[in-house]
Coordinates of C-alpha atoms in Angstrom, one line a residue:
X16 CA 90.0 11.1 97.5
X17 CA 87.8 11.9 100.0
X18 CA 86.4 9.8 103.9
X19 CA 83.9 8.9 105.6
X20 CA 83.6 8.0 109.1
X21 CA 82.7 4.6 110.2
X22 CA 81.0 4.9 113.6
X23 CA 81.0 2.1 115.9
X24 CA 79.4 0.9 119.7
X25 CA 81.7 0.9 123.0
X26 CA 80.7 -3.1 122.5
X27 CA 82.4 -3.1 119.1
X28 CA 85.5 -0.7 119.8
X29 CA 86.2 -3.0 123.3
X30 CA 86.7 -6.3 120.8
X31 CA 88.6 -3.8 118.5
X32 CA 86.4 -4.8 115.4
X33 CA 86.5 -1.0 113.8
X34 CA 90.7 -1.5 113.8
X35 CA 90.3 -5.2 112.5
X36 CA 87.9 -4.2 109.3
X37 CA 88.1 -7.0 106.6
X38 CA 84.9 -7.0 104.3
X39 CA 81.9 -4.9 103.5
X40 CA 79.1 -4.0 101.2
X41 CA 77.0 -1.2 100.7
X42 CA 72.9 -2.1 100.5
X43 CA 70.1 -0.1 99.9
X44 CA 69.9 1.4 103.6
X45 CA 73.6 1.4 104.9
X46 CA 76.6 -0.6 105.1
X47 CA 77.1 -4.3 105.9
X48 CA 80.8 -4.9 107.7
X49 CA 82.6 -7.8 109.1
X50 CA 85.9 -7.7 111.2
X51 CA 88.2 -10.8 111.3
X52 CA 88.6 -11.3 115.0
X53 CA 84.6 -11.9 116.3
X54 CA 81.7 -14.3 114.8
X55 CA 79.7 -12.0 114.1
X56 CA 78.4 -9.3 111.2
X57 CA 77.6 -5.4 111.5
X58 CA 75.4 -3.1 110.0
X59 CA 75.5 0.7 109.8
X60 CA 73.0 3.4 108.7
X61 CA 73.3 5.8 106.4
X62 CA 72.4 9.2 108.0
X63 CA 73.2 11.7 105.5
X64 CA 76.9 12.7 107.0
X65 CA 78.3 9.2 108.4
X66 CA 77.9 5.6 108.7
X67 CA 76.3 4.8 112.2
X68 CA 73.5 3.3 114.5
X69 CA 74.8 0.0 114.7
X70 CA 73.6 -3.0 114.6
X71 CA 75.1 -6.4 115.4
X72 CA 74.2 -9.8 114.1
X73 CA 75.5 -12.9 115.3
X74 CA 76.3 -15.9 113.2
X75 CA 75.6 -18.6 115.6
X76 CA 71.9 -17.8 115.7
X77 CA 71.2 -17.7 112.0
X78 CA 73.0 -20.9 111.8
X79 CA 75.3 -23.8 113.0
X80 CA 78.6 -22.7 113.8
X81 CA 80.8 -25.8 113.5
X82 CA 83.2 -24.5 117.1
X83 CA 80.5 -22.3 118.6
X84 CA 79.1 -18.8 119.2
X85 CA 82.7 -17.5 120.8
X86 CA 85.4 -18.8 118.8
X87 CA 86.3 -16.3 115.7
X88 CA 85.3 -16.8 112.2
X89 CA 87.5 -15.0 110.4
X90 CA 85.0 -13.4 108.3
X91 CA 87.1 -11.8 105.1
X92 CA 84.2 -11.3 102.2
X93 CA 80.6 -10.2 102.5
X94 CA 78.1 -10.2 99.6
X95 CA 74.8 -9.1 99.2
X96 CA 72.5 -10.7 96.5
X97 CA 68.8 -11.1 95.3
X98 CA 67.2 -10.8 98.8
X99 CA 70.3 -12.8 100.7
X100 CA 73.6 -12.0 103.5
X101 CA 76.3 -14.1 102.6
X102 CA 79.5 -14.5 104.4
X103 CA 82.5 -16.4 103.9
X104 CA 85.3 -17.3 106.4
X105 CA 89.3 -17.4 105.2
X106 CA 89.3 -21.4 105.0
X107 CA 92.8 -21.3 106.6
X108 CA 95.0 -22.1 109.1
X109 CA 97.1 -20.2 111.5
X110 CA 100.5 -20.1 112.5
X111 CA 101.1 -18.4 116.0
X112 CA 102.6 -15.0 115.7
X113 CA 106.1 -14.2 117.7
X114 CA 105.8 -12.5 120.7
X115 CA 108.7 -13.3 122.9
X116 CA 112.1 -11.8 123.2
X117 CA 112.9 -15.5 124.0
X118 CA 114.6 -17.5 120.9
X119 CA 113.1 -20.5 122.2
X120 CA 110.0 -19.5 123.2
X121 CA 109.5 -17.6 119.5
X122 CA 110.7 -20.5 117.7
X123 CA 108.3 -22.8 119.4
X124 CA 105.5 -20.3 118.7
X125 CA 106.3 -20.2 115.2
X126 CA 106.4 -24.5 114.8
X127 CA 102.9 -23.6 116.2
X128 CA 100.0 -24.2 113.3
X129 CA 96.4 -23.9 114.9
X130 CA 93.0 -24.5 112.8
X131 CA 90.0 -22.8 114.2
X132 CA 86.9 -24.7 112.9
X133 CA 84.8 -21.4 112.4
X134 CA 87.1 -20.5 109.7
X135 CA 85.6 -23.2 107.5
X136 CA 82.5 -21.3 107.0
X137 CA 80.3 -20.3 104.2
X138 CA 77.2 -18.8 104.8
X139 CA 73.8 -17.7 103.1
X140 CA 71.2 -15.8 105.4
X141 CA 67.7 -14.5 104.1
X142 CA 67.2 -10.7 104.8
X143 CA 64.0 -9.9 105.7
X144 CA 62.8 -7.4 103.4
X145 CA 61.2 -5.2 106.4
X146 CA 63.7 -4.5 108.8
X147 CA 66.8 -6.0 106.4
X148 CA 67.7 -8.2 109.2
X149 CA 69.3 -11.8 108.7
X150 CA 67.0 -14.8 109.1
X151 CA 68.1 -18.6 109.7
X152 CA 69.7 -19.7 106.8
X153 CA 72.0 -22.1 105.3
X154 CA 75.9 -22.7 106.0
X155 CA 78.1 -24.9 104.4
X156 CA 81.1 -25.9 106.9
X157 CA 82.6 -29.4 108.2
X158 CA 83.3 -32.5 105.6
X159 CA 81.6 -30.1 102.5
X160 CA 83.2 -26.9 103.4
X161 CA 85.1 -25.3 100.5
X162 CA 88.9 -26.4 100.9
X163 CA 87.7 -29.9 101.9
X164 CA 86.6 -30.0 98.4
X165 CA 89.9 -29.1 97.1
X166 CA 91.6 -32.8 98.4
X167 CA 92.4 -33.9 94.9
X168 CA 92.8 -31.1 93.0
X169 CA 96.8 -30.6 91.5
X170 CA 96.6 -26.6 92.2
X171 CA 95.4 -25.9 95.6
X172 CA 95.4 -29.1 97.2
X173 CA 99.1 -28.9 98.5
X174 CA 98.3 -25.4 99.8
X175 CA 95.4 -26.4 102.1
X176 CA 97.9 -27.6 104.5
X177 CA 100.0 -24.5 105.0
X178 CA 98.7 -21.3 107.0
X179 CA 97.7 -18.4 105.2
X180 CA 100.2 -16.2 105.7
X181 CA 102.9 -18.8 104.2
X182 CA 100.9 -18.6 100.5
X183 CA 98.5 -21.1 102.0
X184 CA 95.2 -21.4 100.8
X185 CA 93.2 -18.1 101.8
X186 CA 90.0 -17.0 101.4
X187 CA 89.6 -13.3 101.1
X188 CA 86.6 -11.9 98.9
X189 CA 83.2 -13.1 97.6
X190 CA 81.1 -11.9 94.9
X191 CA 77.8 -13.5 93.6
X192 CA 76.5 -13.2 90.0
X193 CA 73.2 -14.6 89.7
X194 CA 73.5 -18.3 90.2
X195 CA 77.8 -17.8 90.2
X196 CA 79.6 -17.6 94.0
X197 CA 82.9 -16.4 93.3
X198 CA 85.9 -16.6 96.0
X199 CA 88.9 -14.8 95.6
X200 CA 91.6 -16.3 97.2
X201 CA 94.6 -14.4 98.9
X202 CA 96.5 -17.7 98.4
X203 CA 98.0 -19.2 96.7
X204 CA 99.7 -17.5 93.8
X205 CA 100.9 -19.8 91.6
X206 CA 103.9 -18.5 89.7
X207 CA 102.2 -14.6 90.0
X208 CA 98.8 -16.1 88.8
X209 CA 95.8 -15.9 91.1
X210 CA 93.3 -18.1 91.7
X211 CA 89.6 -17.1 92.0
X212 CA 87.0 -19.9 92.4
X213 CA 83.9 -20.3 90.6
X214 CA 80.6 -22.4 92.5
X215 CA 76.9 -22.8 92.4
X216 CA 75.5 -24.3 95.3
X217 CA 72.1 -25.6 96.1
X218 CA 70.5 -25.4 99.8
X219 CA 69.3 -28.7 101.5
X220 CA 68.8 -30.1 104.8
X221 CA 65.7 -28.2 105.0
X222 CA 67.3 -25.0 104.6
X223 CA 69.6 -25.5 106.8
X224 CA 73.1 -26.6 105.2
X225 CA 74.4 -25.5 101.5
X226 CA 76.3 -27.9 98.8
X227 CA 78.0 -27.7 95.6
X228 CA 75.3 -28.3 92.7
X229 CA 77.8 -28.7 90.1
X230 CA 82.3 -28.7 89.7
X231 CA 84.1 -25.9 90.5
X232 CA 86.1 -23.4 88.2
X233 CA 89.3 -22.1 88.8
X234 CA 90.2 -19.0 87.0
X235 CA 93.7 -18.2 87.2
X236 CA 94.5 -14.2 86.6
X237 CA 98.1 -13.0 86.2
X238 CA 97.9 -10.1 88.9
X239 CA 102.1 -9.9 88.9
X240 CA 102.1 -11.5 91.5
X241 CA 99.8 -10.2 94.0
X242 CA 96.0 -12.4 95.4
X243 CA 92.6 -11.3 96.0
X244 CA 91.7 -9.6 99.4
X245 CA 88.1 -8.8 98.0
X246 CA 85.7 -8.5 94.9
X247 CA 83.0 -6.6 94.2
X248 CA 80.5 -6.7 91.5
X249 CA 80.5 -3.9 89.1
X250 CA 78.0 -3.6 86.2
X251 CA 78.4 -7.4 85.7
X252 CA 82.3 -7.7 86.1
X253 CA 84.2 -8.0 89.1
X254 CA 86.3 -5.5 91.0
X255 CA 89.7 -6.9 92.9
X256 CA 90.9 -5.5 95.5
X257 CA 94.5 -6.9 94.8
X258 CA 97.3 -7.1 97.3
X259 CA 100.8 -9.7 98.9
X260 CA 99.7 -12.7 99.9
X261 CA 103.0 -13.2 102.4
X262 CA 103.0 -10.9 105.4
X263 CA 103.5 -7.7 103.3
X264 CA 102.3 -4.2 103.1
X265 CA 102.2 -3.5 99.8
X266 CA 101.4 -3.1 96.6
X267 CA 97.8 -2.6 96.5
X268 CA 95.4 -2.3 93.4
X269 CA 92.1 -2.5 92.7
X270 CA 91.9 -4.3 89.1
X271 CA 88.3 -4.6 86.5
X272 CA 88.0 -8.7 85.6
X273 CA 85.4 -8.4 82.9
X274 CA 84.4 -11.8 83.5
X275 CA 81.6 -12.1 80.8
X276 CA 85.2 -13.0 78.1
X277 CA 84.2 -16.2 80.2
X278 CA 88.3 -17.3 80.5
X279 CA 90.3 -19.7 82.6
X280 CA 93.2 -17.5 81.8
X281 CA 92.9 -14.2 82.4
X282 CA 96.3 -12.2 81.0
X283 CA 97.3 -8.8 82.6
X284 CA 96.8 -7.2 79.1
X285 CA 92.8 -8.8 79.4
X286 CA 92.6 -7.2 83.8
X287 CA 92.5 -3.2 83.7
X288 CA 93.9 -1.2 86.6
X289 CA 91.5 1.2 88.0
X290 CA 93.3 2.4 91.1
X291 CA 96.6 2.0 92.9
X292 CA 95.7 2.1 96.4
X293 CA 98.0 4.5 99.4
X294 CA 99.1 1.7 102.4
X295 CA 101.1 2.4 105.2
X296 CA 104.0 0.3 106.5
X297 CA 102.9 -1.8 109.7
X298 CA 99.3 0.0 109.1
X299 CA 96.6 0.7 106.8
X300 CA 96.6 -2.5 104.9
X301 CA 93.0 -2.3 102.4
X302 CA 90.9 -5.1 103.2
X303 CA 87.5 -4.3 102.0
X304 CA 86.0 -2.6 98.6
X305 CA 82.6 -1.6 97.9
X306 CA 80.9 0.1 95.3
X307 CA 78.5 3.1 96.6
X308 CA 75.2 4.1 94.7
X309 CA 77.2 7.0 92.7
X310 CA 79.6 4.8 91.3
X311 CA 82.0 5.7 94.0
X312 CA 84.5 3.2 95.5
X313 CA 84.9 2.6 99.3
X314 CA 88.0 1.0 100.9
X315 CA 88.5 0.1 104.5
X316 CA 91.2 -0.9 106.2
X317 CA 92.3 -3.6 108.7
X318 CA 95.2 -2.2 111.1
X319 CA 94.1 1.6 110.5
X320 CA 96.7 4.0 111.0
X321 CA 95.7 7.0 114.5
X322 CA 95.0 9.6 112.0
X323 CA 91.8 7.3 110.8
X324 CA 90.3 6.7 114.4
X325 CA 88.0 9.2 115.3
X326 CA 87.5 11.2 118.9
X327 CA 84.5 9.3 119.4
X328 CA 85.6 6.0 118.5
X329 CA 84.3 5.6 114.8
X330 CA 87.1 4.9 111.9
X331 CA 87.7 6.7 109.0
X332 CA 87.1 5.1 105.4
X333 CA 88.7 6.4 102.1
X334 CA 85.9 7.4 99.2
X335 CA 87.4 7.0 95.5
X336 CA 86.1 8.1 91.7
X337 CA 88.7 6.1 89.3
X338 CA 88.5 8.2 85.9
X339 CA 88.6 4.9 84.5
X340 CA 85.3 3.7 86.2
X341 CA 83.8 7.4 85.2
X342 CA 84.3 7.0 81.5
X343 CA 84.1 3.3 80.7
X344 CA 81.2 1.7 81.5

């Protein structure tokens, strides 16, 4: 295993975005990163020894943001695909962590069950092939966004209504395969399967707004138990970052879905482990996975442990070459 550091602005490290890391890609020039607690989408250069010379994007003037430039989108999966930025938001809702030594006070705080509008998000910006900057592009949020469409359906409908980290519905990874948008969702697991979505989506409004063009699949992949936290295309399959889907620190894998078998039902026997992933208790939970131009995996992590924070301010990321990965293409 080896790192890299992740450098960040004084603007960035003030909203504590490089501690709160929860998606990234790798593109032809640097990294693309997200953190869960802004609106808003980073990108850092390559420069030969680190990631660095920031750049920060926000989502409100690309498109529409159905609560405003401010409020958080909870941005857990980034993808980058035939010329386009996507970005999706968790889709779920919140209950109010416990703060106060007060039994009353931490029981009201736990009855507590917000839903943040921004959330609802998924988006699809243009790059601009000069300066691989986002242009306006198209979101799909309010009455179409994705868990609306999920009213009716037997599996995840129930689990719309409850907050993420109670096995609620979750969205934490996106992966796009040609025409395909596939979500991996944290939550729910259903009896130790996961669920990952399957959508194609056409653009209208002008541009401006995106809708389904066809039904969505469900896969459902027997994980043992664990949900998605992020994909990641890899030579036409998908790579899982796999991890709880309660309020837990472990275990974490990251797991090869050969999706061309083209299955509803993906056994364990049919999903190949590449990598069992270090995590720290209270710290160090892997969020984000991407694959760099050797073949190499990246993994950053939301809640890094003080050994990863550099004296400058930047983050350490952890650099992995599964054997597995190496010989089997």
């Amino acid at each position: 295993m080896g790192q890299v550091e992740l450098r960040f602005d004084a603007g960035s490290r003030e909203a504590q975005t490089h501690t709160n890391l929860s998606a990234l890609r790798r593109d032809r020039t640097g990294l693309w990163i997200a953190g869960d607690e802004t609106a808003t989408i980073e990108h850092l250069m390559w420069t030969g020894e680190r990631f660095d010379g920031q750049r920060t994007f926000h989502l409100a003037d690309f498109v529409e943001l159905p609560a405003g430039r401010d409020m958080e989108a909870d941005i857990e999966g980034l993808a980058v695909e035939d010329g386009h930025l996507w970005a999706v938001g968790s889709h779920s809702l919140k209950r109010r962590r416990v703060k106060s030594a007060s039994p009353e006070k931490a029981a009201k705080r736990l009855a507590t069950v917000l839903r943040e509008e921004n959330r609802f998000i998924l988006v699809r910006l243009p790059l601009d092939p000069r300066t691989n900057s986002p242009q306006e592009g198209a979101i799909m949020s309010g009455p179409d966004n994705v868990a609306e469409q999920l009213a009716d359906d037997p599996h995840l409908a129930p689990f719309t209504k409850l907050p993420g980290k109670d096995n609620g519905f979750d969205v934490e990874g996106i992966a796009v395969l040609d025409d395909r948008v596939y979500l991996g969702l944290r939550g729910p697991v259903l009896r130790g399967w996961a669920v990952v979505l399957e959508m194609e989506l056409r653009v209208s409004n002008g541009g401006s707004r995106m809708r389904s063009s066809r039904p969505y699949r469900k896969h459902f992949l027997d994980l043992e138990g664990l949900g998605v936290r992020d994909l990641c295309p890899y030579q036409g399959d998908l790579l899982l970052l796999t991890g709880p889907t309660m309020d837990l620190d472990g275990p974490v894998r990251v797991v090869r879905w050969r999706v061309g078998e083209d299955r509803d039902f993906v056994a364990a026997e049919r999903l190949e482990t590449v990598l069992d992933l270090p995590y720290g208790r209270g710290e160090d939970h892997p969020e984000g996975l991407t694959v760099l131009d050797d073949g190499r995996l990246m993994v950053v992590y939301d809640s890094p442990s003080p050994r990863r924070i550099t004296p400058v301010g930047g983050v350490l990321a952890d650099i992995y070459e599964p054997a597995s990965l190496r010989h089997n293409p």
